[in-house]
Short mmCIF file of C-alpha atoms and ligand atoms in Angstrom, two decimals:
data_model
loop_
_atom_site.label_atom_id
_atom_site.label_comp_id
_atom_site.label_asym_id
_atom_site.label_seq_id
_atom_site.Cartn_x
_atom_site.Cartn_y
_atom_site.Cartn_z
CA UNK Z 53 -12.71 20.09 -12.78
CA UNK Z 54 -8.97 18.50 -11.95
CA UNK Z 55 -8.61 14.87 -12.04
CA UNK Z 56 -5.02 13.39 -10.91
CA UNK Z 57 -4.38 10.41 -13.09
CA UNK Z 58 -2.05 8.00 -11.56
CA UNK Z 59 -0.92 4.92 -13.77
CA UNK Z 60 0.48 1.54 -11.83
CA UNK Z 61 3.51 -0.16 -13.44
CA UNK Z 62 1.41 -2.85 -15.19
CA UNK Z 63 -0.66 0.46 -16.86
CA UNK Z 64 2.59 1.21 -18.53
CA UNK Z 65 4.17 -2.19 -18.85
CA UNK Z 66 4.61 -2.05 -22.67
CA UNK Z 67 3.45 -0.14 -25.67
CA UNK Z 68 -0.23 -1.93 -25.54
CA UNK Z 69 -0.48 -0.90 -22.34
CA UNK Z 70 0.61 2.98 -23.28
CA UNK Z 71 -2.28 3.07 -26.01
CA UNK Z 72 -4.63 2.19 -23.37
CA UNK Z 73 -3.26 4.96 -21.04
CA UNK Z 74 -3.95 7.14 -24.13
CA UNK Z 75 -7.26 6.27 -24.71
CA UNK Z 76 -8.04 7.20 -21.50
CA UNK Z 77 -6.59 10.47 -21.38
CA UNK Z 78 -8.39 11.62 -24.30
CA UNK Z 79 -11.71 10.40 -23.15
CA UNK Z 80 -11.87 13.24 -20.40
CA UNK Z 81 -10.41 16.43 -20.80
CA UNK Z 82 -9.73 17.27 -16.77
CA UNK Z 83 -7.57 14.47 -16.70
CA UNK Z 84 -4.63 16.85 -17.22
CA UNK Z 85 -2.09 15.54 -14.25
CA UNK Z 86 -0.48 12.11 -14.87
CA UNK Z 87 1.48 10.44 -12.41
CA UNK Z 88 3.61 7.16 -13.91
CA UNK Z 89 4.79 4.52 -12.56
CA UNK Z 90 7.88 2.78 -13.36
CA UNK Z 91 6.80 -0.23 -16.54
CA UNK Z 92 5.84 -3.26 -14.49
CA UNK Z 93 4.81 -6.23 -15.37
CA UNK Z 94 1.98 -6.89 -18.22
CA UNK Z 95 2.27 -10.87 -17.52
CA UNK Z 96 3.78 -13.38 -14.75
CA UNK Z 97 6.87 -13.75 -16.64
CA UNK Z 98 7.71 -9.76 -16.99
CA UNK Z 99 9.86 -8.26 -14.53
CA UNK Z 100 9.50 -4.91 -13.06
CA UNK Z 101 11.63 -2.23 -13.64
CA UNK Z 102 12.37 -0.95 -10.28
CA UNK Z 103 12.96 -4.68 -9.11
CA UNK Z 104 15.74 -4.62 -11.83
CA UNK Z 105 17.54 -1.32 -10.92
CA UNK Z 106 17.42 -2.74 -7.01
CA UNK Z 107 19.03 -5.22 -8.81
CA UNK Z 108 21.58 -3.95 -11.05
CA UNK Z 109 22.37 -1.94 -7.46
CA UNK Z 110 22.88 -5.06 -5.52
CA UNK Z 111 25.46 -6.40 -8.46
CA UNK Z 112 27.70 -3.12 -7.97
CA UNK Z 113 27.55 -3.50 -4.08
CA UNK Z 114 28.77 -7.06 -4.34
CA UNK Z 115 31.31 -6.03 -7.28
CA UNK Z 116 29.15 -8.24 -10.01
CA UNK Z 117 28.97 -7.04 -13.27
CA UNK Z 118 25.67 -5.41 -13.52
CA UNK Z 119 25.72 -5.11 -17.66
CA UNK Z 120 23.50 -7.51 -18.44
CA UNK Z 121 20.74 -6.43 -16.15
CA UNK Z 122 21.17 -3.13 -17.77
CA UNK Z 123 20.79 -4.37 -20.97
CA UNK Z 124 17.36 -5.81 -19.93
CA UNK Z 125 16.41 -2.66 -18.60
CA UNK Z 126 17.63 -0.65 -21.86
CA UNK Z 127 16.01 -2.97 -24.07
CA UNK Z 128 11.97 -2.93 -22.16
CA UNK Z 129 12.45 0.94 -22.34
CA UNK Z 130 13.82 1.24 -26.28
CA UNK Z 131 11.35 -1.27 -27.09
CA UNK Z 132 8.27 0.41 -25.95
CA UNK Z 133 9.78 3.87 -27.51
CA UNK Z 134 9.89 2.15 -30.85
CA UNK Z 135 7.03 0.57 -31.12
CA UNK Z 136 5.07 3.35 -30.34
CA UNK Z 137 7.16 5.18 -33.04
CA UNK Z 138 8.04 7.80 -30.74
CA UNK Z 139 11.40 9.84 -31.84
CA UNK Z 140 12.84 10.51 -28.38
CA UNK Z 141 17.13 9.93 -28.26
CA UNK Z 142 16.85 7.89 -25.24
CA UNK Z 143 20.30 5.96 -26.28
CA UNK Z 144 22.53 8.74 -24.85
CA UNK Z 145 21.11 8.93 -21.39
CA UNK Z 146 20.82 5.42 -20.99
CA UNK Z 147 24.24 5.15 -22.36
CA UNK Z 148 24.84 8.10 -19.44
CA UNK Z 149 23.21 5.76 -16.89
CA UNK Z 150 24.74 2.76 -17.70
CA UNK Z 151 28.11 4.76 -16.94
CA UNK Z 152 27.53 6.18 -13.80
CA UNK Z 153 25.89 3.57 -12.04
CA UNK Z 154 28.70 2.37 -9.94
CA UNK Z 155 28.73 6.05 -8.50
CA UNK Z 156 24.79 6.64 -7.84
CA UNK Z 157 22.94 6.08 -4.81
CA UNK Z 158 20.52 3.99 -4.80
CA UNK Z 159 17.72 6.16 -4.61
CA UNK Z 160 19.20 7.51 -7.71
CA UNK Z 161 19.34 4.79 -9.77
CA UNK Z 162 15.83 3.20 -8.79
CA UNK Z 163 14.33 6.35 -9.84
CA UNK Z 164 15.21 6.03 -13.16
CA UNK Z 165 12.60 3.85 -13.67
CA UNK Z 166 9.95 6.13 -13.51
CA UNK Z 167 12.22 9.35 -15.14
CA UNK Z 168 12.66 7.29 -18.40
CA UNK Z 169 8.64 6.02 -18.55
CA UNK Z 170 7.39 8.93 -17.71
CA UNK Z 171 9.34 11.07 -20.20
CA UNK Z 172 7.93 8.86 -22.98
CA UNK Z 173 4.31 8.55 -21.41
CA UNK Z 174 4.80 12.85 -21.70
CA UNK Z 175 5.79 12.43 -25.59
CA UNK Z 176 3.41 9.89 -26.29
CA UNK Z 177 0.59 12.14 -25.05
CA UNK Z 178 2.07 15.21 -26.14
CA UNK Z 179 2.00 16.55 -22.72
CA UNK Z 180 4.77 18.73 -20.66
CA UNK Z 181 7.11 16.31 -18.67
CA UNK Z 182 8.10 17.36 -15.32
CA UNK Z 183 10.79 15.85 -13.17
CA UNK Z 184 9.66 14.79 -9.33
CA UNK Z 185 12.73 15.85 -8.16
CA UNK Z 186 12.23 19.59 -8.76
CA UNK Z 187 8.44 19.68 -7.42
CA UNK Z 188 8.04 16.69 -4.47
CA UNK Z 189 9.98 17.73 -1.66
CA UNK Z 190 10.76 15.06 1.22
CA UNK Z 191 12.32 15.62 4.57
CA UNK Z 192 15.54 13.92 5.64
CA UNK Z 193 13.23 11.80 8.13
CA UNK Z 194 11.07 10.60 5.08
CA UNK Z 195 7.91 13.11 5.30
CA UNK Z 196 6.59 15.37 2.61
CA UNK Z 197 7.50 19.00 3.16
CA UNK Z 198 4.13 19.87 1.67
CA UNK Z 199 4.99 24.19 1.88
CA UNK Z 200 7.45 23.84 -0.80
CA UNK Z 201 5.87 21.19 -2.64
CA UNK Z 202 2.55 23.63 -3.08
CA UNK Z 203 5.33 26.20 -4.05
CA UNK Z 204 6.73 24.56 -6.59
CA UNK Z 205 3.35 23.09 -8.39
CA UNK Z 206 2.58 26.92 -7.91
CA UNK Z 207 5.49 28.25 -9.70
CA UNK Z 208 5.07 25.26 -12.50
CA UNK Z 209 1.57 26.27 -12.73
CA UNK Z 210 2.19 29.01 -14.36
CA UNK Z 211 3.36 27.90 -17.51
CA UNK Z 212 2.11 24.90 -17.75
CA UNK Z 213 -2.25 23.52 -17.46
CA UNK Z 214 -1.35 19.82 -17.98
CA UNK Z 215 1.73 17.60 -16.92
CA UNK Z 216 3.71 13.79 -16.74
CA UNK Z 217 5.02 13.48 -13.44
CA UNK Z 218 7.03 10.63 -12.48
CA UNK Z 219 5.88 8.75 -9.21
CA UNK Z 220 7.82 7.33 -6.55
CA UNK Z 221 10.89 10.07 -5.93
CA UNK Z 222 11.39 13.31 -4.93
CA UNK Z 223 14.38 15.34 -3.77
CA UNK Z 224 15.72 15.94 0.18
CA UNK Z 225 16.87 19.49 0.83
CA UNK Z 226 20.15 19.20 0.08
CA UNK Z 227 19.12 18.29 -3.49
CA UNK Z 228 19.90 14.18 -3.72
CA UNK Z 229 16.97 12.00 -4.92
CA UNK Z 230 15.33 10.29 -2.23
CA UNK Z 231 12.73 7.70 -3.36
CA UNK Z 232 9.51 6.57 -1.32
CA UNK Z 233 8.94 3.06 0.13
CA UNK Z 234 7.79 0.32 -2.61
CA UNK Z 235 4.21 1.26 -4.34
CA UNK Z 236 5.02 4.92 -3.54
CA UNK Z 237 3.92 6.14 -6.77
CA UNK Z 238 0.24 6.26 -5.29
CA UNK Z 239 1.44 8.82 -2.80
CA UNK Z 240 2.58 10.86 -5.71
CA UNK Z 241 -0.88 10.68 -6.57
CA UNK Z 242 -2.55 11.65 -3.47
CA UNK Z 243 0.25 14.22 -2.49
CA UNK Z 244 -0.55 15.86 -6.36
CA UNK Z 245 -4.25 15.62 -5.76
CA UNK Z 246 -3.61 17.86 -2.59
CA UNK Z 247 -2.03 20.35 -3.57
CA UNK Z 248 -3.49 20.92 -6.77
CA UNK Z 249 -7.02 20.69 -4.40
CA UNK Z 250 -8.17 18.11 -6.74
CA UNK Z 251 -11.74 17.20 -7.66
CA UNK Z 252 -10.71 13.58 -8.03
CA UNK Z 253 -7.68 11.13 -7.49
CA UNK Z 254 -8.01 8.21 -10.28
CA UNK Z 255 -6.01 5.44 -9.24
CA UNK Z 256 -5.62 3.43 -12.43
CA UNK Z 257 -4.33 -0.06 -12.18
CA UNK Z 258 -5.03 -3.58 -13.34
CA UNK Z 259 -8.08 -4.31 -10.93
CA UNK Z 260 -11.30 -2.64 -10.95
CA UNK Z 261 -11.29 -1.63 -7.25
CA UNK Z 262 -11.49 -3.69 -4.01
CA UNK Z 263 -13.31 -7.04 -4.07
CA UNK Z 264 -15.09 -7.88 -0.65
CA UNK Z 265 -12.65 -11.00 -0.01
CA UNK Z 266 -10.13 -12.73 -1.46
CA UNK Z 267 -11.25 -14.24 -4.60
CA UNK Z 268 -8.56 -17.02 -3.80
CA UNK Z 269 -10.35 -18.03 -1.13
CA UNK Z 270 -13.99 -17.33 -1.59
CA UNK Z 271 -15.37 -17.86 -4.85
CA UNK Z 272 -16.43 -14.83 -7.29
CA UNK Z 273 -16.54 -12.28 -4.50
CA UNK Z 274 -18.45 -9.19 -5.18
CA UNK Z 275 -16.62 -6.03 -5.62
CA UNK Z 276 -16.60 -2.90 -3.50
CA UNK Z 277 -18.22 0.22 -4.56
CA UNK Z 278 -17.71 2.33 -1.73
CA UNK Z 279 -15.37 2.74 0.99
CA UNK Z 280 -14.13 4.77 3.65
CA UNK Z 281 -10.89 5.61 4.33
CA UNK Z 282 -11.77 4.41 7.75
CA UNK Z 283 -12.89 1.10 6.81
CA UNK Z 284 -10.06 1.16 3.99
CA UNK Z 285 -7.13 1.73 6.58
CA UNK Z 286 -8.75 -1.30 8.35
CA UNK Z 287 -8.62 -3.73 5.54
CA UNK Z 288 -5.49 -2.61 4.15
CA UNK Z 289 -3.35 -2.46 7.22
CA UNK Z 290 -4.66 -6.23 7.47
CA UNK Z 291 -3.50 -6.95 3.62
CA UNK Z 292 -5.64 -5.85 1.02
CA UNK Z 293 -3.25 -4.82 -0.64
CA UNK Z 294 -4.32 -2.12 -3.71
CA UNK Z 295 -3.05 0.87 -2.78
CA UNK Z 296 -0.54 2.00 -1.00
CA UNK Z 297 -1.51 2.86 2.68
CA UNK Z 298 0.17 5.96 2.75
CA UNK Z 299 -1.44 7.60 -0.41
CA UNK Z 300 -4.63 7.92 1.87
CA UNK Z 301 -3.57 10.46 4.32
CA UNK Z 302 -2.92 13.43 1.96
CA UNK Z 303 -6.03 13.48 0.13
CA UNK Z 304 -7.97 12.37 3.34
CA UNK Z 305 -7.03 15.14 4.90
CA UNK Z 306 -8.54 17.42 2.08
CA UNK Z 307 -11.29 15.12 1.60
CA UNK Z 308 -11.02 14.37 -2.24
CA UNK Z 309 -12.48 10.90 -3.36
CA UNK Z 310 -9.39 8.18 -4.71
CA UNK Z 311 -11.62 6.17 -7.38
CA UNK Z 312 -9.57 3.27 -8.00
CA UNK Z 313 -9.96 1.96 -11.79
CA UNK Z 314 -9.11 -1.13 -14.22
CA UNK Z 315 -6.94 0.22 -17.27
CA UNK Z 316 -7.71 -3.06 -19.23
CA UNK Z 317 -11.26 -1.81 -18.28
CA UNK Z 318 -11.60 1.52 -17.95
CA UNK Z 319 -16.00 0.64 -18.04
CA UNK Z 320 -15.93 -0.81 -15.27
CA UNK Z 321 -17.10 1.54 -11.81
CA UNK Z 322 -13.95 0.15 -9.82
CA UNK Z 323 -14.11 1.48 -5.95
CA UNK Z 324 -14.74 5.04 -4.64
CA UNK Z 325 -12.68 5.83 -0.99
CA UNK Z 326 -14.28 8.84 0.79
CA UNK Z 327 -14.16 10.20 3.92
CA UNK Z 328 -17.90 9.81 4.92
CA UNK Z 329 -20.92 7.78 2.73
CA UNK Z 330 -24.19 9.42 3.02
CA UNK Z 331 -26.29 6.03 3.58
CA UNK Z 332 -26.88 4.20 0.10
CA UNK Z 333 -29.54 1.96 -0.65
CA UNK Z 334 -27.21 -1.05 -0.20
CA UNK Z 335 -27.98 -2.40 3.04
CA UNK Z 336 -24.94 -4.45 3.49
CA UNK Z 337 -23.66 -4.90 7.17
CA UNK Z 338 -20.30 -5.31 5.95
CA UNK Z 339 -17.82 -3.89 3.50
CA UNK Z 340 -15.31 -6.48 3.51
CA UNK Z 341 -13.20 -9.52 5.10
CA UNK Z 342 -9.70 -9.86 4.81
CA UNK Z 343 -7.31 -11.90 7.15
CA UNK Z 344 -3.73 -12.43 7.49
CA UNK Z 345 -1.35 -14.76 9.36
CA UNK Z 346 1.90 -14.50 10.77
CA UNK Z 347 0.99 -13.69 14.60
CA UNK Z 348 2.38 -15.16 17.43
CA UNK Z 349 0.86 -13.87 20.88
CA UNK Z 350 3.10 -13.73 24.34
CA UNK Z 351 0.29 -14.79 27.24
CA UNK Z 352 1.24 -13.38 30.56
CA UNK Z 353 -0.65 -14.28 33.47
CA UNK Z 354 -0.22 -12.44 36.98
CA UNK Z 355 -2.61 -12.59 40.05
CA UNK Z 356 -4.54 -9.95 41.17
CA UNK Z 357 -3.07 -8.27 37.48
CA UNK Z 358 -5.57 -5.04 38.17
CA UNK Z 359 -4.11 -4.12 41.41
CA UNK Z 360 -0.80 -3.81 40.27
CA UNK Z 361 -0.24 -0.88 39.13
CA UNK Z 362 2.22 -0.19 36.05
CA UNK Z 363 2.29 -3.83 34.94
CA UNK Z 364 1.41 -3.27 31.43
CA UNK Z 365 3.70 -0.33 31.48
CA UNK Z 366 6.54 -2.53 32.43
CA UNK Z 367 5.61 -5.62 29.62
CA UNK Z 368 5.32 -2.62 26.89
CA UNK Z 369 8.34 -1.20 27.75
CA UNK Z 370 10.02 -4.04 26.97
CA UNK Z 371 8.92 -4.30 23.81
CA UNK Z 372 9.39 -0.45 22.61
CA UNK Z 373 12.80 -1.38 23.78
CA UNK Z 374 13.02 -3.82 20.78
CA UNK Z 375 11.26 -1.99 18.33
CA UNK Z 376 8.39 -4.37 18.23
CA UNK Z 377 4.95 -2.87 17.82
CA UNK Z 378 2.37 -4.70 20.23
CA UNK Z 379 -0.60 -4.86 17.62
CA UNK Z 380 -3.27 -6.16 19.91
CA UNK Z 381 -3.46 -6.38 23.81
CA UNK Z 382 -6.45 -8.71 24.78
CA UNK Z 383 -7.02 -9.20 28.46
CA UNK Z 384 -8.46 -11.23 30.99
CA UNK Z 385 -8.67 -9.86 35.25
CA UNK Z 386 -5.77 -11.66 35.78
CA UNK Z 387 -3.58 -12.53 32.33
CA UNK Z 388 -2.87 -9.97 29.28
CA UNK Z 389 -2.06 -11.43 25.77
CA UNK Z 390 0.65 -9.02 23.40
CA UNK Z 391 -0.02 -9.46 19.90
CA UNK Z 392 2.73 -9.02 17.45
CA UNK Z 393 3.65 -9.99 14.47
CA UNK Z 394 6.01 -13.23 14.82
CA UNK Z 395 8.63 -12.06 11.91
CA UNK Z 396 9.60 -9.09 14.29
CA UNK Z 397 10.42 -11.36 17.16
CA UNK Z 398 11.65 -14.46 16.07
CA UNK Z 399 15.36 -13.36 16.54
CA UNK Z 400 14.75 -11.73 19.93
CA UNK Z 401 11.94 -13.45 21.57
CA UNK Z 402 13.59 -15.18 24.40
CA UNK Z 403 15.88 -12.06 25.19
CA UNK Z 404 11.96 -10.16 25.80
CA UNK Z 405 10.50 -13.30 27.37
CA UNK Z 406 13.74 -12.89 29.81
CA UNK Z 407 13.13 -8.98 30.12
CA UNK Z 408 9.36 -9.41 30.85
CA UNK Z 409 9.85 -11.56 33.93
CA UNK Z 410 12.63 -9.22 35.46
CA UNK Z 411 10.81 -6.29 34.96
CA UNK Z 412 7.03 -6.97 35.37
CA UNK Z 413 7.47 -10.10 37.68
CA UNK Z 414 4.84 -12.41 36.64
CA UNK Z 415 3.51 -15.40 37.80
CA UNK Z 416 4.05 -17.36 33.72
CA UNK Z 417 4.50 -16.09 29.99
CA UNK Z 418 3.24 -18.29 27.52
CA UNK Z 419 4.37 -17.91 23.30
CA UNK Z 420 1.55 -18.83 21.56
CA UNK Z 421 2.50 -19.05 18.03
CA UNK Z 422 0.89 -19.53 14.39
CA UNK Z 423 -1.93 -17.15 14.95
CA UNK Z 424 -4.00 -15.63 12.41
CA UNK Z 425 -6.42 -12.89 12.31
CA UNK Z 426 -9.48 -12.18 10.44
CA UNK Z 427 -10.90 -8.62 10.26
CA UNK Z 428 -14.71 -8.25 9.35
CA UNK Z 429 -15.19 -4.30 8.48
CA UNK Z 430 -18.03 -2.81 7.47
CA UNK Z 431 -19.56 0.86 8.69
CA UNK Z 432 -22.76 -0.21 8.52
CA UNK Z 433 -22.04 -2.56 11.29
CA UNK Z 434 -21.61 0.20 13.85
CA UNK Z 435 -24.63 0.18 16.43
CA UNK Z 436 -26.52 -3.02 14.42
CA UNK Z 437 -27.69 -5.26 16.45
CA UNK Z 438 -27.09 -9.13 16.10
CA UNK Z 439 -23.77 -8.61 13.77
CA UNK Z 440 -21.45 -10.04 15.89
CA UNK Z 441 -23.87 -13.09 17.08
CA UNK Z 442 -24.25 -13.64 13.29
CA UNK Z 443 -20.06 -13.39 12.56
CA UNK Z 444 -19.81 -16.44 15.60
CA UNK Z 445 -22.32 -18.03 15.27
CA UNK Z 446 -21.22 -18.93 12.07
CA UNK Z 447 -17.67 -19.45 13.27
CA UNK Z 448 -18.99 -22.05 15.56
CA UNK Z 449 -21.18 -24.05 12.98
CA UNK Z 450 -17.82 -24.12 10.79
CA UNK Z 451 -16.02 -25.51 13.48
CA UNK Z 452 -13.55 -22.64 13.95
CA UNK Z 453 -12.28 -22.35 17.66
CA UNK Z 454 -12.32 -18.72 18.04
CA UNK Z 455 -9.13 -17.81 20.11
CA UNK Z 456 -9.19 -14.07 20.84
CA UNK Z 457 -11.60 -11.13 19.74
CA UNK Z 458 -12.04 -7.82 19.21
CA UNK Z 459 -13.92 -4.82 18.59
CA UNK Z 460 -13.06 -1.49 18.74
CA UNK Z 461 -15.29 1.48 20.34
CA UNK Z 462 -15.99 2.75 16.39
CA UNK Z 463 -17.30 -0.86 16.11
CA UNK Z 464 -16.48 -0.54 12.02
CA UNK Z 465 -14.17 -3.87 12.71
CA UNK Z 466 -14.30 -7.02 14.45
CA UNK Z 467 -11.47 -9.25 14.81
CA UNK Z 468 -10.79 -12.51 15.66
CA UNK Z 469 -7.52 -14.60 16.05
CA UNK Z 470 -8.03 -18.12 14.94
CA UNK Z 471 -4.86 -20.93 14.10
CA UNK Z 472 -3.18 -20.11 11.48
CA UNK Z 473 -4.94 -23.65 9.57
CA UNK Z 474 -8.42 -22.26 10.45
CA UNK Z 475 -8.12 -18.68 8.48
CA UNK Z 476 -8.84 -19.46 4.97
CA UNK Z 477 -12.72 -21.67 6.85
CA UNK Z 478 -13.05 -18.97 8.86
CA UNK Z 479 -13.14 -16.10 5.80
CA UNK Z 480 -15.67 -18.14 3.74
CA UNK Z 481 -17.88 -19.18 7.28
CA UNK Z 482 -17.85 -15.15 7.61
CA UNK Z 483 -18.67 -14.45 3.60
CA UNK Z 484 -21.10 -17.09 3.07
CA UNK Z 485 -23.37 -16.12 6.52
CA UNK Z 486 -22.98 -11.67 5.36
CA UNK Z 487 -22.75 -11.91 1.54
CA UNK Z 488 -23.73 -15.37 -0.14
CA UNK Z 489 -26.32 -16.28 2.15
CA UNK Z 490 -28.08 -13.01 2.94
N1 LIG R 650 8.11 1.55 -9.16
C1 LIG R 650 8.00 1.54 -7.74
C2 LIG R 650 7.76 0.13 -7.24
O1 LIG R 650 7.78 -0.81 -8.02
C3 LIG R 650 6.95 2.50 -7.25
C4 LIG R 650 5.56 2.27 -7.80
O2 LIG R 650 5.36 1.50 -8.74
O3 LIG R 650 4.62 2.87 -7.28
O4 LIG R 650 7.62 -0.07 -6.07
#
């Protein structure tokens, strides 16, 4: 049995937090593979690491001295070395670092968060540490070259049955760290987990799993024992925001469960992602509701739209021109709506509403700001009858004007756009009618 073991930076946030990371270790012996994170924060007032190193990089860009960040940084990392009594001479490569900043990239230097927690997380557990940059290989366009990463676990496989690896960073082919995008540690994870053909990805971090809805807005929602990645991609590209959406694809692919745990309580079940879920006893239409704001919606309107041929062609166009992803395209026989998220065309939306009517030619464009959507997803709601009636019916008796919707073929997700003021009403009319009220 091979269980990854990634720890989040608040896992690892001080020496506390390494005892617990301990403790867990040594409860199972097939958790062998650790992945760390950078030390995060334990409380509101911590900082994290990383965000310090981005920041000691920003002070050398603007020619700032960056000392006293550093000091910050030395002082979380000797501090959590000495109180765990450990006896590793971390004073002359931090002294090293603090040296050579000015000259590092800033991949470089951001990775040092995780080099210098995972090399104590390795001593502390008396386990072998091995450096990211010589096993996780990443492309020049940001992708994993998975060949020679399975070559080089291979080749480090052979001396060695258990292992610290630091998350987040790898090396490009010409040898230069290259880091991940924030949270990337959790790819680490999931990229370990497939190559080592894992039984199990443990995701440990300071929630036990995925609650059904935001416990800021609903009160005491229950939490989420099983998922599919299907149903997870849906309610994390919409913000539930756990883990990172990228971690999924590598051990999707190879179909190994990510059980995402609470290292302040490592009792509790926390949430299992799999591909497919035989049918459990739970008889739950839905898995969970999440929503998010920050759409805006361009309305175009054009008679006898279906005749003319190449006219949504012509609006996307437009927009791939930009950059701007079109998220949603609701339509009507003679108007089509393009929604997009409004930070992405704030600076540019007149220049598109200027392109659209000299390329497309229609008859009015309306911007219909401040929209929000709310995603309902659940696998259990595919071919059940009534779900959908339920979801708007009690929309309407919450007096929530319902302004777009949609359902995909799969029919794991409905959405609906509401204002922007109706979102947070519009989550709890949805919870209370599927979870409180059932
Ligand atoms: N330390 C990095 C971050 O803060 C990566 C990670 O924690 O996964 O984004």
């Amino acid at each position: 049995m091979i269980k990854i073991t990634k720890f989040g930076g608040s896992s690892v946030a001080n020496a506390e937090q390494f005892r617990k990371v301990k403790a867990i270790i040594e409860a199972d012996p097939s958790r062998r593979f650790v992945v760390v994170s950078a030390a995060g924060k334990a409380c509101k007032e911590d900082n994290k690491i990383t965000d310090l190193l981005y920041l000691c990089h920003a002070h050398v860009q603007y020619h700032v001295d960056y000392h006293g960040i550093f000091d910050i940084i030395r002082k979380r990392f000797l501090d959590i070395r000495d109180e765990l009594g450990l006896s590793l001479d971390l004073e002359k490569e931090l002294d090293e670092l603090d040296r050579s900043i000015p000259g590092l990239s800033v991949d470089e230097l951001v990775s040092r968060g995780e080099y210098f927690t995972s090399l104590m997380m390795a001593d502390f557990l008396h386990f072998p540490f091995v450096d990211a940059a010589d096993v996780i290989k990443i492309n020049f366009d940001g992708s994993i070259d998975f060949d020679s990463t399975d070559e080089n676990l291979k080749f480090i496989m052979k001396d060695h049955d258990r292992f610290v690896l630091p998350g987040f960073y790898g090396s490009s082919p010409d040898g230069s760290i290259k880091v991940m995008s924030r949270g990337g540690s959790d790819i680490t994870g999931s990229i370990l987990a497939k190559c080592l053909k894992a039984d199990l990805y443990e995701n440990w971090t300071d929630v036990s799993g995925f609650l059904m809805a935001d416990p800021r807005i609903v009160k005491d929602p229950p939490g989420i024992e099983m998922i599919t990645y299907a149903e997870l991609r849906e309610l994390s590209y919409m913000g539930a925001s756990v883990l990172h959406e990228d971690a999924v694809f590598p051990v999707k692919e190879a179909n190994i469960p990510i059980n995402i745990l609470n290292t302040n309580h490592p009792e509790d079940k926390g949430t299992i992602i799999l591909d497919t879920i035989p049918p459990e006893a739970r008889d739950m239409a839905i898995t969970g509701i999440t929503g998010k704001k920050g759409f805006c919606a361009l309305y175009i309107t054009k008679r006898h739209m279906p005749e003319s041929v190449g006219f949504c062609r012509r609006i996307l166009s437009v927009f791939e021109k930009y950059g701007i992803s079109v998220e949603h395209l609701p339509t009507g026989i003679d108007s089509i709506g393009m929604i997009v998220q409004e930070k992405y065309v704030h600076n540019c939306l007149y220049d598109i509403i200027a392109e659209i009517k000299e390329k497309a030619e229609p008859d009015d464009i309306k911007y219909i700001p401040n929209l929000a959507l709310i995603a309902t997803v659940g696998r259990n709601m595919s071919n059940r009858i009534g779900t959908s009636g339920k979801l708007f019916t009690a929309l309407g008796k919450s007096d929530v004007n319902v302004r777009i919707m949609i359902q995909a073929f799969n029919e794991i997700n409905i959405l609906v756009g509401v204002d922007e003021s109706d979102m947070e009403k519009g989550i709890r009319a949805i919870y209370d009618a599927f979870v409180k009220d059932r």
